[in-house]
PDB file of C-alpha atoms and ligand atoms in Angstrom:
ATOM      1  CA  MET A   1      63.456 138.632 123.554  1.00  0.00           C
ATOM      2  CA  GLY A   2      59.702 136.977 123.014  1.00  0.00           C
ATOM      3  CA  LYS A   3      57.699 135.663 125.842  1.00  0.00           C
ATOM      4  CA  ILE A   4      56.562 132.093 126.068  1.00  0.00           C
ATOM      5  CA  ILE A   5      54.442 130.031 128.078  1.00  0.00           C
ATOM      6  CA  VAL A   6      54.275 126.265 128.589  1.00  0.00           C
ATOM      7  CA  ILE A   7      51.447 124.049 128.323  1.00  0.00           C
ATOM      8  CA  GLY A   8      51.372 121.474 131.264  1.00  0.00           C
ATOM      9  CA  GLY A   9      53.408 121.496 134.650  1.00  0.00           C
ATOM     10  CA  GLY A  10      54.806 117.641 134.858  1.00  0.00           C
ATOM     11  CA  GLY A  11      57.675 115.912 133.871  1.00  0.00           C
ATOM     12  CA  HIS A  12      58.086 116.961 130.461  1.00  0.00           C
ATOM     13  CA  ALA A  13      57.321 120.487 131.222  1.00  0.00           C
ATOM     14  CA  LYS A  14      60.264 120.565 133.139  1.00  0.00           C
ATOM     15  CA  VAL A  15      62.495 119.243 130.902  1.00  0.00           C
ATOM     16  CA  LEU A  16      61.160 121.876 128.281  1.00  0.00           C
ATOM     17  CA  ILE A  17      61.573 124.474 130.745  1.00  0.00           C
ATOM     18  CA  SER A  18      65.213 123.835 131.408  1.00  0.00           C
ATOM     19  CA  VAL A  19      66.004 123.599 127.740  1.00  0.00           C
ATOM     20  CA  ILE A  20      64.327 127.054 127.023  1.00  0.00           C
ATOM     21  CA  LYS A  21      65.839 128.659 129.890  1.00  0.00           C
ATOM     22  CA  LYS A  22      69.611 127.749 128.451  1.00  0.00           C
ATOM     23  CA  SER A  23      68.723 128.587 125.017  1.00  0.00           C
ATOM     24  CA  LEU A  24      68.210 132.299 125.821  1.00  0.00           C
ATOM     25  CA  GLN A  25      65.765 132.872 122.991  1.00  0.00           C
ATOM     26  CA  PHE A  26      62.478 133.155 124.868  1.00  0.00           C
ATOM     27  CA  GLU A  27      61.826 134.720 128.308  1.00  0.00           C
ATOM     28  CA  LEU A  28      59.507 132.153 130.359  1.00  0.00           C
ATOM     29  CA  ALA A  29      56.316 133.990 131.168  1.00  0.00           C
ATOM     30  CA  GLY A  30      54.863 131.034 133.140  1.00  0.00           C
ATOM     31  CA  TYR A  31      53.258 127.506 132.709  1.00  0.00           C
ATOM     32  CA  VAL A  32      49.407 126.513 132.453  1.00  0.00           C
ATOM     33  CA  ASP A  33      47.940 123.207 134.163  1.00  0.00           C
ATOM     34  CA  ILE A  34      44.729 122.234 135.298  1.00  0.00           C
ATOM     35  CA  ASN A  35      46.063 122.024 138.329  1.00  0.00           C
ATOM     36  CA  ASP A  36      48.949 124.251 140.489  1.00  0.00           C
ATOM     37  CA  GLN A  37      52.268 122.206 140.445  1.00  0.00           C
ATOM     38  CA  GLY A  38      53.886 125.099 142.033  1.00  0.00           C
ATOM     39  CA  GLU A  39      56.872 126.921 140.984  1.00  0.00           C
ATOM     40  CA  ILE A  40      58.803 124.853 138.232  1.00  0.00           C
ATOM     41  CA  LEU A  41      62.612 125.703 138.084  1.00  0.00           C
ATOM     42  CA  GLY A  42      61.331 129.184 139.177  1.00  0.00           C
ATOM     43  CA  VAL A  43      58.869 129.225 136.566  1.00  0.00           C
ATOM     44  CA  LYS A  44      55.464 130.446 137.738  1.00  0.00           C
ATOM     45  CA  TYR A  45      51.849 128.757 137.752  1.00  0.00           C
ATOM     46  CA  LEU A  46      49.657 131.264 135.705  1.00  0.00           C
ATOM     47  CA  GLY A  47      46.389 129.180 136.039  1.00  0.00           C
ATOM     48  CA  ASN A  48      44.373 126.689 133.620  1.00  0.00           C
ATOM     49  CA  ASP A  49      43.679 127.048 130.301  1.00  0.00           C
ATOM     50  CA  SER A  50      40.537 129.287 130.818  1.00  0.00           C
ATOM     51  CA  LYS A  51      43.736 132.083 131.301  1.00  0.00           C
ATOM     52  CA  LEU A  52      45.080 131.475 127.903  1.00  0.00           C
ATOM     53  CA  ASP A  53      43.217 134.480 126.353  1.00  0.00           C
ATOM     54  CA  GLU A  54      44.074 136.838 129.089  1.00  0.00           C
ATOM     55  CA  ILE A  55      47.792 135.627 128.855  1.00  0.00           C
ATOM     56  CA  PHE A  56      47.516 136.002 125.358  1.00  0.00           C
ATOM     57  CA  SER A  57      46.334 139.560 125.289  1.00  0.00           C
ATOM     58  CA  LYS A  58      49.395 140.477 127.798  1.00  0.00           C
ATOM     59  CA  GLY A  59      51.613 139.910 125.033  1.00  0.00           C
ATOM     60  CA  VAL A  60      52.709 136.498 125.464  1.00  0.00           C
ATOM     61  CA  MET A  61      52.167 135.195 122.132  1.00  0.00           C
ATOM     62  CA  ASN A  62      54.622 131.984 121.951  1.00  0.00           C
ATOM     63  CA  ALA A  63      53.543 128.465 123.568  1.00  0.00           C
ATOM     64  CA  ALA A  64      55.400 125.337 123.836  1.00  0.00           C
ATOM     65  CA  ILE A  65      53.647 121.859 124.649  1.00  0.00           C
ATOM     66  CA  GLY A  66      54.935 120.736 127.420  1.00  0.00           C
ATOM     67  CA  ILE A  67      52.574 117.605 127.595  1.00  0.00           C
ATOM     68  CA  GLY A  68      54.918 114.567 126.502  1.00  0.00           C
ATOM     69  CA  GLN A  69      53.205 111.669 127.539  1.00  0.00           C
ATOM     70  CA  ILE A  70      51.874 108.816 125.393  1.00  0.00           C
ATOM     71  CA  ASN A  71      48.395 108.090 124.662  1.00  0.00           C
ATOM     72  CA  VAL A  72      47.510 111.907 124.793  1.00  0.00           C
ATOM     73  CA  THR A  73      48.223 112.775 121.228  1.00  0.00           C
ATOM     74  CA  GLN A  74      44.447 113.595 120.660  1.00  0.00           C
ATOM     75  CA  LYS A  75      45.086 116.119 123.767  1.00  0.00           C
ATOM     76  CA  ARG A  76      47.822 117.828 122.516  1.00  0.00           C
ATOM     77  CA  ILE A  77      46.142 118.258 118.993  1.00  0.00           C
ATOM     78  CA  ASN A  78      43.097 119.729 120.677  1.00  0.00           C
ATOM     79  CA  VAL A  79      45.313 122.075 122.977  1.00  0.00           C
ATOM     80  CA  VAL A  80      46.993 123.134 119.665  1.00  0.00           C
ATOM     81  CA  GLU A  81      44.195 124.127 117.781  1.00  0.00           C
ATOM     82  CA  ASN A  82      42.371 125.863 120.763  1.00  0.00           C
ATOM     83  CA  MET A  83      45.959 127.890 121.277  1.00  0.00           C
ATOM     84  CA  LYS A  84      45.887 128.530 117.669  1.00  0.00           C
ATOM     85  CA  ASN A  85      42.423 130.156 117.762  1.00  0.00           C
ATOM     86  CA  ILE A  86      43.423 132.274 120.141  1.00  0.00           C
ATOM     87  CA  GLY A  87      46.316 133.470 118.160  1.00  0.00           C
ATOM     88  CA  PHE A  88      49.525 131.579 119.886  1.00  0.00           C
ATOM     89  CA  THR A  89      52.398 130.813 117.497  1.00  0.00           C
ATOM     90  CA  PHE A  90      54.558 127.503 118.236  1.00  0.00           C
ATOM     91  CA  PRO A  91      58.118 128.042 117.545  1.00  0.00           C
ATOM     92  CA  PRO A  92      60.427 124.655 117.299  1.00  0.00           C
ATOM     93  CA  ILE A  93      62.482 124.266 120.714  1.00  0.00           C
ATOM     94  CA  ILE A  94      65.674 123.479 119.920  1.00  0.00           C
ATOM     95  CA  SER A  95      68.140 122.953 122.960  1.00  0.00           C
ATOM     96  CA  ILE A  96      71.481 124.335 122.801  1.00  0.00           C
ATOM     97  CA  ASP A  97      73.137 120.940 123.506  1.00  0.00           C
ATOM     98  CA  ALA A  98      71.176 119.244 120.641  1.00  0.00           C
ATOM     99  CA  THR A  99      72.795 118.453 117.105  1.00  0.00           C
ATOM    100  CA  VAL A 100      71.173 119.674 114.273  1.00  0.00           C
ATOM    101  CA  ASN A 101      73.041 118.953 111.096  1.00  0.00           C
ATOM    102  CA  GLU A 102      72.798 120.714 107.586  1.00  0.00           C
ATOM    103  CA  ASP A 103      69.981 120.785 105.651  1.00  0.00           C
ATOM    104  CA  VAL A 104      67.325 119.427 108.185  1.00  0.00           C
ATOM    105  CA  LEU A 105      64.053 120.900 108.213  1.00  0.00           C
ATOM    106  CA  ILE A 106      61.966 121.200 111.356  1.00  0.00           C
ATOM    107  CA  GLY A 107      58.259 122.219 111.684  1.00  0.00           C
ATOM    108  CA  GLU A 108      56.362 124.283 113.849  1.00  0.00           C
ATOM    109  CA  GLY A 109      56.193 123.188 117.848  1.00  0.00           C
ATOM    110  CA  THR A 110      58.320 120.420 117.375  1.00  0.00           C
ATOM    111  CA  GLN A 111      61.237 119.917 120.431  1.00  0.00           C
ATOM    112  CA  ILE A 112      64.666 118.917 120.010  1.00  0.00           C
ATOM    113  CA  LEU A 113      65.821 118.149 123.467  1.00  0.00           C
ATOM    114  CA  ASP A 114      69.529 117.771 125.037  1.00  0.00           C
ATOM    115  CA  GLY A 115      71.703 115.584 123.364  1.00  0.00           C
ATOM    116  CA  ALA A 116      69.577 114.346 120.467  1.00  0.00           C
ATOM    117  CA  VAL A 117      71.237 114.507 116.932  1.00  0.00           C
ATOM    118  CA  ILE A 118      69.716 115.108 113.768  1.00  0.00           C
ATOM    119  CA  ASN A 119      71.492 114.297 110.700  1.00  0.00           C
ATOM    120  CA  SER A 120      71.479 115.876 107.319  1.00  0.00           C
ATOM    121  CA  GLY A 121      68.673 115.630 104.719  1.00  0.00           C
ATOM    122  CA  THR A 122      66.203 114.682 107.658  1.00  0.00           C
ATOM    123  CA  ARG A 123      62.426 115.929 107.614  1.00  0.00           C
ATOM    124  CA  ILE A 124      60.794 116.478 110.693  1.00  0.00           C
ATOM    125  CA  GLY A 125      56.939 117.712 110.770  1.00  0.00           C
ATOM    126  CA  ARG A 126      55.168 119.466 113.402  1.00  0.00           C
ATOM    127  CA  PHE A 127      54.598 118.956 117.267  1.00  0.00           C
ATOM    128  CA  SER A 128      56.723 116.216 117.357  1.00  0.00           C
ATOM    129  CA  ILE A 129      59.275 115.727 120.266  1.00  0.00           C
ATOM    130  CA  ILE A 130      62.981 114.031 119.400  1.00  0.00           C
ATOM    131  CA  ASN A 131      63.616 113.687 123.220  1.00  0.00           C
ATOM    132  CA  THR A 132      66.926 113.538 125.212  1.00  0.00           C
ATOM    133  CA  LYS A 133      69.786 111.631 123.470  1.00  0.00           C
ATOM    134  CA  ALA A 134      67.603 110.266 120.461  1.00  0.00           C
ATOM    135  CA  THR A 135      69.336 109.759 117.232  1.00  0.00           C
ATOM    136  CA  VAL A 136      67.502 110.811 114.243  1.00  0.00           C
ATOM    137  CA  GLU A 137      70.141 109.653 111.199  1.00  0.00           C
ATOM    138  CA  HIS A 138      70.502 111.234 108.011  1.00  0.00           C
ATOM    139  CA  ASP A 139      67.347 111.235 105.331  1.00  0.00           C
ATOM    140  CA  CYS A 140      64.775 110.259 107.644  1.00  0.00           C
ATOM    141  CA  LYS A 141      60.996 111.687 107.404  1.00  0.00           C
ATOM    142  CA  VAL A 142      59.431 112.116 110.809  1.00  0.00           C
ATOM    143  CA  GLY A 143      55.718 113.102 110.648  1.00  0.00           C
ATOM    144  CA  SER A 144      53.649 115.245 112.933  1.00  0.00           C
ATOM    145  CA  PHE A 145      52.695 114.533 116.506  1.00  0.00           C
ATOM    146  CA  CYS A 146      55.274 111.763 116.564  1.00  0.00           C
ATOM    147  CA  HIS A 147      57.380 111.134 119.677  1.00  0.00           C
ATOM    148  CA  ILE A 148      60.820 109.752 119.408  1.00  0.00           C
ATOM    149  CA  ALA A 149      61.492 109.023 122.993  1.00  0.00           C
ATOM    150  CA  THR A 150      64.902 108.957 124.700  1.00  0.00           C
ATOM    151  CA  GLY A 151      67.978 107.256 123.044  1.00  0.00           C
ATOM    152  CA  ALA A 152      65.935 105.996 120.570  1.00  0.00           C
ATOM    153  CA  VAL A 153      67.547 105.195 117.137  1.00  0.00           C
ATOM    154  CA  LEU A 154      66.074 105.851 113.690  1.00  0.00           C
ATOM    155  CA  SER A 155      68.819 104.729 111.377  1.00  0.00           C
ATOM    156  CA  GLY A 156      69.447 106.481 107.895  1.00  0.00           C
ATOM    157  CA  GLY A 157      66.612 106.835 105.594  1.00  0.00           C
ATOM    158  CA  VAL A 158      63.646 105.801 108.046  1.00  0.00           C
ATOM    159  CA  GLU A 159      60.373 107.207 108.104  1.00  0.00           C
ATOM    160  CA  VAL A 160      57.845 107.129 110.809  1.00  0.00           C
ATOM    161  CA  ASP A 161      54.519 108.552 109.995  1.00  0.00           C
ATOM    162  CA  ASP A 162      52.159 110.881 112.071  1.00  0.00           C
ATOM    163  CA  PHE A 163      51.277 110.266 115.682  1.00  0.00           C
ATOM    164  CA  SER A 164      53.719 107.360 116.242  1.00  0.00           C
ATOM    165  CA  MET A 165      55.725 106.733 119.146  1.00  0.00           C
ATOM    166  CA  ILE A 166      59.076 104.953 119.300  1.00  0.00           C
ATOM    167  CA  GLY A 167      60.064 103.955 122.399  1.00  0.00           C
ATOM    168  CA  SER A 168      63.076 104.402 124.725  1.00  0.00           C
ATOM    169  CA  ASN A 169      66.271 102.738 123.225  1.00  0.00           C
ATOM    170  CA  ALA A 170      64.327 101.313 120.490  1.00  0.00           C
ATOM    171  CA  VAL A 171      66.266 100.806 117.227  1.00  0.00           C
ATOM    172  CA  ILE A 172      64.959 101.048 113.453  1.00  0.00           C
ATOM    173  CA  VAL A 173      67.113  99.978 110.884  1.00  0.00           C
ATOM    174  CA  GLN A 174      67.969 101.769 107.671  1.00  0.00           C
ATOM    175  CA  TYR A 175      65.257 102.409 105.334  1.00  0.00           C
ATOM    176  CA  LYS A 176      62.021 101.049 107.134  1.00  0.00           C
ATOM    177  CA  LYS A 177      59.006 102.445 107.408  1.00  0.00           C
ATOM    178  CA  ILE A 178      56.746 102.871 110.173  1.00  0.00           C
ATOM    179  CA  THR A 179      53.113 103.528 109.275  1.00  0.00           C
ATOM    180  CA  SER A 180      50.974 105.940 111.435  1.00  0.00           C
ATOM    181  CA  ASN A 181      49.493 105.395 114.770  1.00  0.00           C
ATOM    182  CA  CYS A 182      52.179 102.927 115.926  1.00  0.00           C
ATOM    183  CA  MET A 183      53.826 102.314 119.298  1.00  0.00           C
ATOM    184  CA  ILE A 184      57.007 100.763 119.249  1.00  0.00           C
ATOM    185  CA  GLY A 185      58.105  99.453 122.819  1.00  0.00           C
ATOM    186  CA  ALA A 186      61.130 100.571 124.352  1.00  0.00           C
ATOM    187  CA  GLY A 187      64.018  98.763 123.602  1.00  0.00           C
ATOM    188  CA  ALA A 188      62.404  97.110 120.262  1.00  0.00           C
ATOM    189  CA  VAL A 189      64.545  96.616 117.105  1.00  0.00           C
ATOM    190  CA  VAL A 190      61.941  96.821 113.920  1.00  0.00           C
ATOM    191  CA  THR A 191      64.011  95.161 111.094  1.00  0.00           C
ATOM    192  CA  LYS A 192      60.857  95.233 108.640  1.00  0.00           C
ATOM    193  CA  ASP A 193      58.403  97.777 107.664  1.00  0.00           C
ATOM    194  CA  ILE A 194      55.467  98.013 109.677  1.00  0.00           C
ATOM    195  CA  THR A 195      52.077  98.888 107.465  1.00  0.00           C
ATOM    196  CA  ALA A 196      49.762  98.276 109.982  1.00  0.00           C
ATOM    197  CA  GLU A 197      48.730 100.522 113.209  1.00  0.00           C
ATOM    198  CA  GLY A 198      49.532  99.095 116.368  1.00  0.00           C
ATOM    199  CA  VAL A 199      51.890  98.112 119.052  1.00  0.00           C
ATOM    200  CA  TYR A 200      55.030  96.451 118.382  1.00  0.00           C
ATOM    201  CA  VAL A 201      57.535  94.830 120.795  1.00  0.00           C
ATOM    202  CA  GLY A 202      60.659  93.102 121.196  1.00  0.00           C
ATOM    203  CA  ASN A 203      63.552  92.338 118.968  1.00  0.00           C
ATOM    204  CA  PRO A 204      62.603  91.519 116.010  1.00  0.00           C
ATOM    205  CA  ALA A 205      59.769  93.701 117.064  1.00  0.00           C
ATOM    206  CA  ARG A 206      56.253  92.067 116.652  1.00  0.00           C
ATOM    207  CA  GLN A 207      52.977  93.384 116.949  1.00  0.00           C
ATOM    208  CA  THR A 208      51.078  92.505 120.151  1.00  0.00           C
ATOM    209  CA  LYS A 209      48.052  94.680 119.978  1.00  0.00           C
TER     210      LYS A 209
HETATM  211  O1  LIG B   1      44.488 120.166 129.006  1.00  0.00           O
HETATM  212  C1  LIG B   1      45.466 120.142 129.611  1.00  0.00           C
HETATM  213  C2  LIG B   1      46.341 119.214 130.438  1.00  0.00           C
HETATM  214  N1  LIG B   1      45.889 117.889 130.176  1.00  0.00           N
HETATM  215  C3  LIG B   1      46.951 117.645 131.434  1.00  0.00           C
HETATM  216  N2  LIG B   1      45.967 121.466 129.597  1.00  0.00           N
HETATM  217  C4  LIG B   1      47.083 121.744 130.525  1.00  0.00           C
HETATM  218  N3  LIG B   1      47.205 122.946 130.581  1.00  0.00           N
HETATM  219  N4  LIG B   1      47.634 121.008 131.342  1.00  0.00           N
HETATM  220  C5  LIG B   1      47.214 119.487 131.358  1.00  0.00           C
HETATM  221  N5  LIG B   1      47.853 118.782 131.627  1.00  0.00           N
HETATM  222  C6  LIG B   1      48.710 118.399 132.749  1.00  0.00           C
HETATM  223  O2  LIG B   1      50.215 118.195 131.833  1.00  0.00           O
HETATM  224  C7  LIG B   1      48.818 117.471 133.757  1.00  0.00           C
HETATM  225  O3  LIG B   1      47.677 118.196 135.004  1.00  0.00           O
HETATM  226  C8  LIG B   1      49.791 117.072 134.092  1.00  0.00           C
HETATM  227  O4  LIG B   1      50.477 118.533 135.454  1.00  0.00           O
HETATM  228  C9  LIG B   1      50.782 117.539 133.145  1.00  0.00           C
HETATM  229  C10 LIG B   1      51.335 116.171 132.407  1.00  0.00           C
HETATM  230  O5  LIG B   1      52.372 115.740 133.369  1.00  0.00           O
HETATM  231  P1  LIG B   1      52.823 114.309 133.524  1.00  0.00           P
HETATM  232  O6  LIG B   1      53.987 114.178 134.259  1.00  0.00           O
HETATM  233  O7  LIG B   1      52.299 113.289 133.924  1.00  0.00           O
HETATM  234  O8  LIG B   1      53.359 113.886 132.167  1.00  0.00           O
HETATM  235  P2  LIG B   1      54.115 114.447 130.934  1.00  0.00           P
HETATM  236  O9  LIG B   1      53.527 114.468 129.853  1.00  0.00           O
HETATM  237  O10 LIG B   1      54.833 115.825 131.510  1.00  0.00           O
HETATM  238  O11 LIG B   1      55.663 113.636 131.102  1.00  0.00           O
HETATM  239  C11 LIG B   1      55.603 112.256 130.713  1.00  0.00           C
HETATM  240  O12 LIG B   1      56.143 112.217 129.148  1.00  0.00           O
HETATM  241  C12 LIG B   1      57.383 112.216 129.337  1.00  0.00           C
HETATM  242  C13 LIG B   1      57.534 112.556 127.724  1.00  0.00           C
HETATM  243  C14 LIG B   1      56.546 111.592 131.601  1.00  0.00           C
HETATM  244  O13 LIG B   1      56.092 110.076 131.378  1.00  0.00           O
HETATM  245  C15 LIG B   1      57.891 111.871 131.735  1.00  0.00           C
HETATM  246  O14 LIG B   1      58.512 110.920 132.100  1.00  0.00           O
HETATM  247  C16 LIG B   1      58.271 111.693 129.970  1.00  0.00           C
HETATM  248  N6  LIG B   1      59.537 112.242 130.097  1.00  0.00           N
END
């Protein structure tokens, strides 16, 4: 079993740690954070990111990004770049309690959490989060560094471009496209293509910024 570390020690990291623990695919070597958050579900604090070289040299080669919050995409990109330079690899993390059906492609570092359903023909890029109980129906395309939050629904054939976030319980109706760098508010219902980056809320979703 390979060893893995988690980056970040907040709420998302805690969820990720419990998903990794039950998958039994990796041995959790610890987590790194700017500050010591104490033991998280029995997983130890290893220090801040200045420790990453040392951790890698001790044989921990896998990592999972446990910073999930919105408005930190650039931080997540920087952390990934720094860690790739050291040599870390980022396996997809797929909960044993998620459903991933046939003919689905999932990129490096992407996380599929408990109760998520990914249906056939869907492609998901790199370092995206498909959070708890989100549904990504058949033949969707989700880009990289996206976040499909808890309970959100992408109906069949939906496309979400890089760096976009779909809020909790939002619904995107069939075959609609959402361009990159969009933020769809919690509970919004998207009934038309979104071609300009921005923040969209409500039912039907309208741009606010
Ligand atoms: O550069 C960094 C860094 N920047 C922030 N390196 C490392 N190693 N850690 C970093 N952090 C740490 O990430 C912060 O010090 C903090 O402990 C953690 C972020 O925790 P927080 O609980 O604020 O956010 P989160 O991303 O874990 O969870 C949010 O997003 C999830 C998707 C919450 O809103 C959750 O409720 C939500 N489910």
